[in-house]
Short mmCIF file of C-alpha atoms in Angstrom, two decimals:
data_model
loop_
_atom_site.label_atom_id
_atom_site.label_comp_id
_atom_site.label_asym_id
_atom_site.label_seq_id
_atom_site.Cartn_x
_atom_site.Cartn_y
_atom_site.Cartn_z
CA UNK A 1 178.71 138.71 185.95
CA UNK A 2 180.09 142.00 187.21
CA UNK A 3 178.62 145.27 188.33
CA UNK A 4 180.17 148.67 188.74
CA UNK A 5 179.63 150.00 192.24
CA UNK A 6 181.88 153.01 192.58
CA UNK A 7 180.31 156.12 194.07
CA UNK A 8 177.47 154.09 195.60
CA UNK A 9 178.02 155.91 198.88
CA UNK A 10 177.09 159.14 197.10
CA UNK A 11 173.72 157.83 195.93
CA UNK A 12 172.17 155.58 193.32
CA UNK A 13 174.50 155.08 190.34
CA UNK A 14 173.27 156.26 186.95
CA UNK A 15 174.52 153.06 185.30
CA UNK A 16 175.38 149.52 186.31
CA UNK A 17 177.79 147.37 184.32
CA UNK A 18 176.59 143.81 183.75
CA UNK A 19 178.75 141.41 181.75
CA UNK A 20 180.67 144.29 180.19
CA UNK A 21 177.63 146.34 179.17
CA UNK A 22 176.39 149.55 180.76
CA UNK A 23 172.73 149.43 181.78
CA UNK A 24 171.07 152.76 182.57
CA UNK A 25 169.26 152.85 185.92
CA UNK A 26 165.81 154.26 185.18
CA UNK A 27 164.03 153.62 188.48
CA UNK A 28 164.77 152.58 192.05
CA UNK A 29 162.77 152.04 195.22
CA UNK A 30 163.43 151.56 198.93
CA UNK A 31 163.62 147.84 199.75
CA UNK A 32 164.18 147.91 203.50
CA UNK A 33 166.69 149.58 205.82
CA UNK A 34 169.86 150.38 203.91
CA UNK A 35 168.67 148.53 200.80
CA UNK A 36 167.44 149.78 197.43
CA UNK A 37 165.84 147.85 194.58
CA UNK A 38 166.83 149.11 191.12
CA UNK A 39 165.64 148.60 187.55
CA UNK A 40 167.99 149.23 184.64
CA UNK A 41 167.55 149.03 180.89
CA UNK A 42 169.75 148.53 177.84
CA UNK A 43 168.58 149.62 174.40
CA UNK A 44 169.28 146.17 172.90
CA UNK A 45 168.91 143.86 175.88
CA UNK A 46 165.76 144.91 177.73
CA UNK A 47 165.53 145.14 181.53
CA UNK A 48 167.66 143.86 184.39
CA UNK A 49 167.04 144.32 188.10
CA UNK A 50 168.66 143.83 191.44
CA UNK A 51 169.52 145.40 194.79
CA UNK A 52 171.95 147.95 196.14
CA UNK A 53 173.25 148.16 199.70
CA UNK A 54 176.42 149.02 201.60
CA UNK A 55 178.11 145.87 200.28
CA UNK A 56 177.59 146.90 196.66
CA UNK A 57 175.40 145.84 193.76
CA UNK A 58 173.54 142.54 193.47
CA UNK A 59 172.17 141.65 190.04
CA UNK A 60 169.36 139.10 189.73
CA UNK A 61 169.62 136.48 187.01
CA UNK A 62 168.03 137.58 183.74
CA UNK A 63 164.27 137.04 183.60
CA UNK A 64 164.20 135.58 187.10
CA UNK A 65 162.94 136.74 190.47
CA UNK A 66 162.75 134.18 193.27
CA UNK A 67 159.92 136.11 194.95
CA UNK A 68 157.76 136.32 191.80
CA UNK A 69 156.96 132.70 190.91
CA UNK A 70 154.92 133.44 187.80
CA UNK A 71 157.50 135.59 186.02
CA UNK A 72 159.91 133.08 184.48
CA UNK A 73 157.18 131.00 182.84
CA UNK A 74 155.57 134.01 181.16
CA UNK A 75 158.88 135.17 179.72
CA UNK A 76 159.76 131.67 178.54
CA UNK A 77 156.46 131.64 176.63
CA UNK A 78 157.48 134.74 174.69
CA UNK A 79 156.33 137.53 177.01
CA UNK A 80 158.25 140.80 177.08
CA UNK A 81 159.19 142.41 180.37
CA UNK A 82 157.79 145.95 180.63
CA UNK A 83 158.67 146.84 184.21
CA UNK A 84 160.11 145.00 187.20
CA UNK A 85 160.49 145.99 190.83
CA UNK A 86 162.62 143.31 192.43
CA UNK A 87 160.72 141.10 194.85
CA UNK A 88 157.50 143.11 194.49
CA UNK A 89 155.94 143.25 191.06
CA UNK A 90 156.59 142.83 187.35
CA UNK A 91 154.50 143.62 184.28
CA UNK A 92 154.84 141.43 181.19
CA UNK A 93 153.36 142.04 177.77
CA UNK A 94 152.18 138.71 176.37
CA UNK A 95 152.35 137.66 172.73
CA UNK A 96 148.60 138.22 172.22
CA UNK A 97 148.84 141.85 173.40
CA UNK A 98 147.44 141.28 176.88
CA UNK A 99 149.38 142.15 180.02
CA UNK A 100 150.27 140.07 183.07
CA UNK A 101 150.96 141.45 186.53
CA UNK A 102 153.25 139.19 188.54
CA UNK A 103 153.33 139.56 192.32
CA UNK A 104 154.26 137.46 195.33
CA UNK A 105 152.22 134.35 196.04
CA UNK A 106 148.90 135.22 197.63
CA UNK A 107 149.00 138.89 196.60
CA UNK A 108 146.68 138.83 193.59
CA UNK A 109 143.57 139.22 195.74
CA UNK A 110 144.36 142.91 196.16
CA UNK A 111 144.65 143.38 192.39
CA UNK A 112 141.35 141.62 191.78
CA UNK A 113 139.63 143.64 194.51
CA UNK A 114 140.89 146.83 192.87
CA UNK A 115 139.48 145.69 189.53
CA UNK A 116 136.07 145.24 191.17
CA UNK A 117 136.17 148.63 192.88
CA UNK A 118 137.17 150.27 189.60
CA UNK A 119 133.69 149.58 188.22
CA UNK A 120 132.83 152.94 189.78
CA UNK A 121 134.79 154.43 186.85
CA UNK A 122 133.22 152.23 184.17
CA UNK A 123 130.56 154.86 183.50
CA UNK A 124 133.14 156.94 181.61
CA UNK A 125 136.21 154.73 181.06
CA UNK A 126 137.09 151.52 179.35
CA UNK A 127 138.77 149.29 181.94
CA UNK A 128 141.07 146.29 181.47
CA UNK A 129 139.24 142.99 181.75
CA UNK A 130 140.60 140.18 183.91
CA UNK A 131 141.36 137.32 181.50
CA UNK A 132 142.99 134.90 183.93
CA UNK A 133 144.33 134.82 187.46
CA UNK A 134 146.06 132.57 189.97
CA UNK A 135 147.67 133.32 193.33
CA UNK A 136 150.66 135.15 191.83
CA UNK A 137 149.59 136.37 188.36
CA UNK A 138 146.72 138.38 186.91
CA UNK A 139 146.31 138.66 183.14
CA UNK A 140 144.52 141.78 181.91
CA UNK A 141 143.22 142.72 178.47
CA UNK A 142 144.86 145.49 176.48
CA UNK A 143 143.05 148.81 176.18
CA UNK A 144 142.93 150.57 172.80
CA UNK A 145 144.67 153.89 172.29
CA UNK A 146 147.79 155.54 173.68
CA UNK A 147 148.86 156.87 177.06
CA UNK A 148 148.33 160.57 177.71
CA UNK A 149 152.06 160.90 178.32
CA UNK A 150 153.49 161.61 174.88
CA UNK A 151 152.02 164.66 173.11
CA UNK A 152 153.71 163.69 169.85
CA UNK A 153 151.65 160.50 169.61
CA UNK A 154 148.41 162.42 170.08
CA UNK A 155 149.25 165.42 167.90
CA UNK A 156 146.26 167.66 167.30
CA UNK A 157 144.13 165.44 169.55
CA UNK A 158 146.11 166.38 172.70
CA UNK A 159 143.47 168.81 173.99
CA UNK A 160 140.54 166.60 172.98
CA UNK A 161 142.04 163.54 174.64
CA UNK A 162 142.60 165.33 177.94
CA UNK A 163 139.17 166.93 177.91
CA UNK A 164 137.43 163.62 177.28
CA UNK A 165 139.45 161.76 179.91
CA UNK A 166 138.71 164.38 182.55
CA UNK A 167 135.03 164.38 181.62
CA UNK A 168 135.06 160.60 182.10
CA UNK A 169 136.75 161.03 185.47
CA UNK A 170 134.09 163.53 186.58
CA UNK A 171 131.29 161.14 185.60
CA UNK A 172 132.60 158.56 188.06
CA UNK A 173 131.34 160.81 190.84
CA UNK A 174 127.92 161.34 189.30
CA UNK A 175 126.17 158.35 190.85
CA UNK A 176 125.37 157.56 194.47
CA UNK A 177 128.88 157.35 195.86
CA UNK A 178 127.92 158.43 199.35
CA UNK A 179 129.36 157.06 202.54
CA UNK A 180 128.14 158.15 205.94
CA UNK A 181 130.94 156.79 208.16
CA UNK A 182 133.13 159.35 209.88
CA UNK A 183 136.84 158.84 210.58
CA UNK A 184 136.57 155.44 208.86
CA UNK A 185 139.38 153.32 207.52
CA UNK A 186 137.04 151.22 205.35
CA UNK A 187 133.50 151.79 204.19
CA UNK A 188 130.79 150.34 202.00
CA UNK A 189 129.75 152.76 199.28
CA UNK A 190 126.71 152.21 197.09
CA UNK A 191 128.70 153.30 194.06
CA UNK A 192 131.03 150.36 194.68
CA UNK A 193 128.23 147.77 194.55
CA UNK A 194 128.39 147.01 198.24
CA UNK A 195 132.03 145.91 198.34
CA UNK A 196 134.15 146.94 201.27
CA UNK A 197 136.12 149.88 200.01
CA UNK A 198 139.20 151.52 201.53
CA UNK A 199 138.83 155.16 202.52
CA UNK A 200 141.76 157.47 201.88
CA UNK A 201 141.57 160.58 204.07
CA UNK A 202 143.74 163.66 204.21
CA UNK A 203 145.52 162.01 207.11
CA UNK A 204 146.15 158.95 204.94
CA UNK A 205 147.71 161.15 202.28
CA UNK A 206 149.99 162.81 204.79
CA UNK A 207 151.08 159.43 206.13
CA UNK A 208 152.01 158.36 202.59
CA UNK A 209 154.01 161.56 202.17
CA UNK A 210 155.74 161.11 205.53
CA UNK A 211 156.69 157.55 204.59
CA UNK A 212 158.25 158.71 201.33
CA UNK A 213 160.09 161.48 203.17
CA UNK A 214 161.64 158.90 205.50
CA UNK A 215 162.55 156.57 202.65
CA UNK A 216 164.26 159.36 200.72
CA UNK A 217 165.93 161.06 203.70
CA UNK A 218 169.47 159.99 202.78
CA UNK A 219 169.01 161.00 199.13
CA UNK A 220 167.47 164.47 199.57
CA UNK A 221 170.76 166.09 200.52
CA UNK A 222 170.58 169.87 200.67
CA UNK A 223 166.84 169.81 199.89
CA UNK A 224 165.94 167.97 203.09
CA UNK A 225 165.31 170.98 205.33
CA UNK A 226 163.28 172.72 202.66
CA UNK A 227 161.21 169.57 202.09
CA UNK A 228 160.55 169.21 205.81
CA UNK A 229 159.35 172.79 206.15
CA UNK A 230 156.97 172.49 203.21
CA UNK A 231 155.59 169.15 204.40
CA UNK A 232 154.74 170.74 207.75
CA UNK A 233 153.00 173.60 205.94
CA UNK A 234 151.01 171.34 203.62
CA UNK A 235 150.07 169.07 206.51
CA UNK A 236 148.45 172.02 208.23
CA UNK A 237 146.55 172.89 205.06
CA UNK A 238 145.33 169.36 204.42
CA UNK A 239 144.37 168.24 207.90
CA UNK A 240 143.64 171.33 209.99
CA UNK A 241 141.47 173.06 207.41
CA UNK A 242 138.95 170.23 206.98
CA UNK A 243 138.26 167.52 209.57
CA UNK A 244 138.60 163.95 208.33
CA UNK A 245 135.00 163.05 207.57
CA UNK A 246 133.29 160.96 204.93
CA UNK A 247 130.30 163.07 203.99
CA UNK A 248 129.30 161.94 200.50
CA UNK A 249 129.35 163.99 197.32
CA UNK A 250 128.15 167.18 198.94
CA UNK A 251 131.49 167.30 200.74
CA UNK A 252 133.55 166.28 197.72
CA UNK A 253 133.86 162.60 198.57
CA UNK A 254 133.58 159.85 195.98
CA UNK A 255 135.60 157.33 194.00
CA UNK A 256 139.24 158.23 193.39
CA UNK A 257 142.02 156.45 191.56
CA UNK A 258 144.52 157.74 194.16
CA UNK A 259 147.51 157.45 191.81
CA UNK A 260 146.11 159.25 188.78
CA UNK A 261 148.65 160.60 186.31
CA UNK A 262 149.26 160.80 182.58
CA UNK A 263 150.57 157.22 182.27
CA UNK A 264 147.39 155.83 183.85
CA UNK A 265 145.12 157.41 181.23
CA UNK A 266 144.55 156.00 177.75
CA UNK A 267 142.67 157.56 174.87
CA UNK A 268 141.49 156.37 171.47
CA UNK A 269 139.57 158.52 168.97
CA UNK A 270 136.92 155.81 168.59
CA UNK A 271 136.95 153.92 171.91
CA UNK A 272 137.49 157.05 173.99
CA UNK A 273 139.09 157.16 177.47
CA UNK A 274 140.65 154.20 179.27
CA UNK A 275 141.97 153.83 182.82
CA UNK A 276 144.92 151.69 183.97
CA UNK A 277 146.42 150.39 187.24
CA UNK A 278 143.24 150.57 189.26
CA UNK A 279 144.54 148.62 192.29
CA UNK A 280 144.46 151.82 194.33
CA UNK A 281 140.82 152.82 193.68
CA UNK A 282 139.13 153.86 196.91
CA UNK A 283 136.85 156.49 198.46
CA UNK A 284 138.34 159.89 199.15
CA UNK A 285 138.21 163.58 198.41
CA UNK A 286 137.91 163.80 194.65
CA UNK A 287 140.21 166.83 194.63
CA UNK A 288 143.11 164.49 195.36
CA UNK A 289 143.03 163.01 191.84
CA UNK A 290 142.92 166.43 190.21
CA UNK A 291 145.77 167.69 192.37
CA UNK A 292 147.87 164.65 191.50
CA UNK A 293 147.26 165.17 187.79
CA UNK A 294 148.22 168.84 188.05
CA UNK A 295 151.43 168.00 189.91
CA UNK A 296 152.45 165.53 187.21
CA UNK A 297 151.69 168.08 184.49
CA UNK A 298 154.11 170.52 186.11
CA UNK A 299 156.70 167.77 186.48
CA UNK A 300 156.45 166.66 182.84
CA UNK A 301 157.16 170.24 181.86
CA UNK A 302 160.16 170.40 184.21
CA UNK A 303 161.41 167.12 182.75
CA UNK A 304 161.25 168.57 179.25
CA UNK A 305 158.75 165.90 178.17
CA UNK A 306 155.97 168.47 177.67
CA UNK A 307 156.27 172.04 176.48
CA UNK A 308 154.85 174.90 178.53
CA UNK A 309 151.88 175.15 176.17
CA UNK A 310 151.19 171.40 176.31
CA UNK A 311 151.27 171.45 180.10
CA UNK A 312 148.98 174.48 180.17
CA UNK A 313 146.41 172.61 178.05
CA UNK A 314 146.33 169.93 180.74
CA UNK A 315 146.22 172.38 183.64
CA UNK A 316 143.39 174.32 182.01
CA UNK A 317 141.43 171.09 181.48
CA UNK A 318 141.92 170.26 185.17
CA UNK A 319 140.71 173.72 186.21
CA UNK A 320 137.66 173.41 183.94
CA UNK A 321 136.84 169.98 185.35
CA UNK A 322 137.22 171.20 188.93
CA UNK A 323 134.82 174.06 188.23
CA UNK A 324 132.27 171.96 186.36
CA UNK A 325 132.27 169.19 188.98
CA UNK A 326 131.95 171.55 191.94
CA UNK A 327 135.36 170.65 193.33
CA UNK A 328 136.99 172.95 195.85
CA UNK A 329 139.75 174.62 193.83
CA UNK A 330 141.73 175.54 196.94
CA UNK A 331 141.60 171.90 198.03
CA UNK A 332 142.85 170.82 194.58
CA UNK A 333 145.85 173.13 194.98
CA UNK A 334 146.62 171.75 198.43
CA UNK A 335 146.58 168.18 197.16
CA UNK A 336 148.72 169.33 194.24
CA UNK A 337 151.30 170.69 196.67
CA UNK A 338 151.29 167.40 198.59
CA UNK A 339 151.75 165.44 195.35
CA UNK A 340 154.65 167.65 194.27
CA UNK A 341 156.41 166.99 197.58
CA UNK A 342 155.85 163.25 197.19
CA UNK A 343 157.33 163.41 193.67
CA UNK A 344 160.45 165.08 195.09
CA UNK A 345 160.95 162.01 197.28
CA UNK A 346 160.02 159.45 194.62
CA UNK A 347 162.35 160.95 192.01
CA UNK A 348 165.21 161.20 194.49
CA UNK A 349 165.52 157.47 193.67
CA UNK A 350 165.82 158.08 189.90
CA UNK A 351 169.32 159.20 188.89
CA UNK A 352 168.24 160.70 185.57
CA UNK A 353 165.86 163.15 187.24
CA UNK A 354 166.98 163.61 190.83
CA UNK A 355 168.92 166.81 190.11
CA UNK A 356 165.74 168.53 188.83
CA UNK A 357 163.52 167.96 191.85
CA UNK A 358 164.29 171.40 193.26
CA UNK A 359 162.01 172.71 190.50
CA UNK A 360 159.16 170.85 192.17
CA UNK A 361 159.85 172.63 195.45
CA UNK A 362 159.76 175.95 193.61
CA UNK A 363 156.35 174.95 192.30
CA UNK A 364 155.11 174.05 195.79
CA UNK A 365 156.12 177.49 197.02
CA UNK A 366 154.53 179.24 194.05
CA UNK A 367 151.06 177.71 194.42
CA UNK A 368 148.90 180.07 196.51
CA UNK A 369 147.11 178.75 199.56
CA UNK A 370 143.56 179.79 200.37
CA UNK A 371 141.19 178.56 203.03
CA UNK A 372 139.00 175.83 201.60
CA UNK A 373 135.62 176.87 200.32
CA UNK A 374 133.80 173.71 201.28
CA UNK A 375 132.15 173.82 204.67
CA UNK A 376 133.63 171.28 207.08
CA UNK A 377 131.35 169.06 209.07
CA UNK A 378 131.01 170.06 212.71
CA UNK A 379 130.21 166.58 214.01
#
């Protein structure tokens, strides 16, 4: 087995040669100081993964990951690898159409807890059902429909699908989702059936952004100073404008997905909306989800995956939902700016797209800032 490692010092290679074939690197992630985990694909051979560090490229054996004990057995039984982050997580499509998430031993409890918390969204969405689980694998049912990522697959239903999915999202905040703890890290919300639920504050969001900035520091190149300046600006908007309180729906708090984007939403003309990857469901400002969706809409347009008009359909649906749900539109824009900055850092690890991330910074600078309309608590 061989791997091409020239130009590694300049960044993540666009392709890795394995046994004489070029595999295109589609994603990569930080995997510790000076180490990067990568995922590559070949049109006829599927997915291979490994690590990259100063010594070069390490390629894991096909269909194996020593830190994911459930993976090999699923693939030997005819499963097809969909995604794989070395040493962290893999998703396998099983022969019956269901999906398995493979993680490290003892890590499935977090997935199962997320599935329980996601019942807050069941009022409007179909959710995957847990079919089986052990300490390293969770098997989930398949949802009907298609992802809201590819306009061509939805055709004339593009607008309808987005409208219905956002209506379903808004309904998740329609029950008693209140939480009266201030400055809390965890809370028990009635809308989550009494389960202990993580709380994601504006400060939490900025910590996530700061972590991604540090991870991507060596890959940002000439954009680094610009990114730093905008992060400081957005931090002021997010944290200084509204104190970190958990005030219930009257202050915009409720259930959020926290990583909501077009690939997490499913739609079927009969079954309606579906929601995926709910591990991150928590309590937070509901504007965060809308801002994250808007940021991804702008990015899909910059990637050339959506046209301007297709992206505008999505952005208009987000604006309509924000207005109808009583969301603070200025707060949505601030969370959108934060999400755009995070995407700059995330996509710095993806060779195919890293040279376009400056467009995201242009978008951050173009979004107007206004003082939030929601009254902050004075506790």
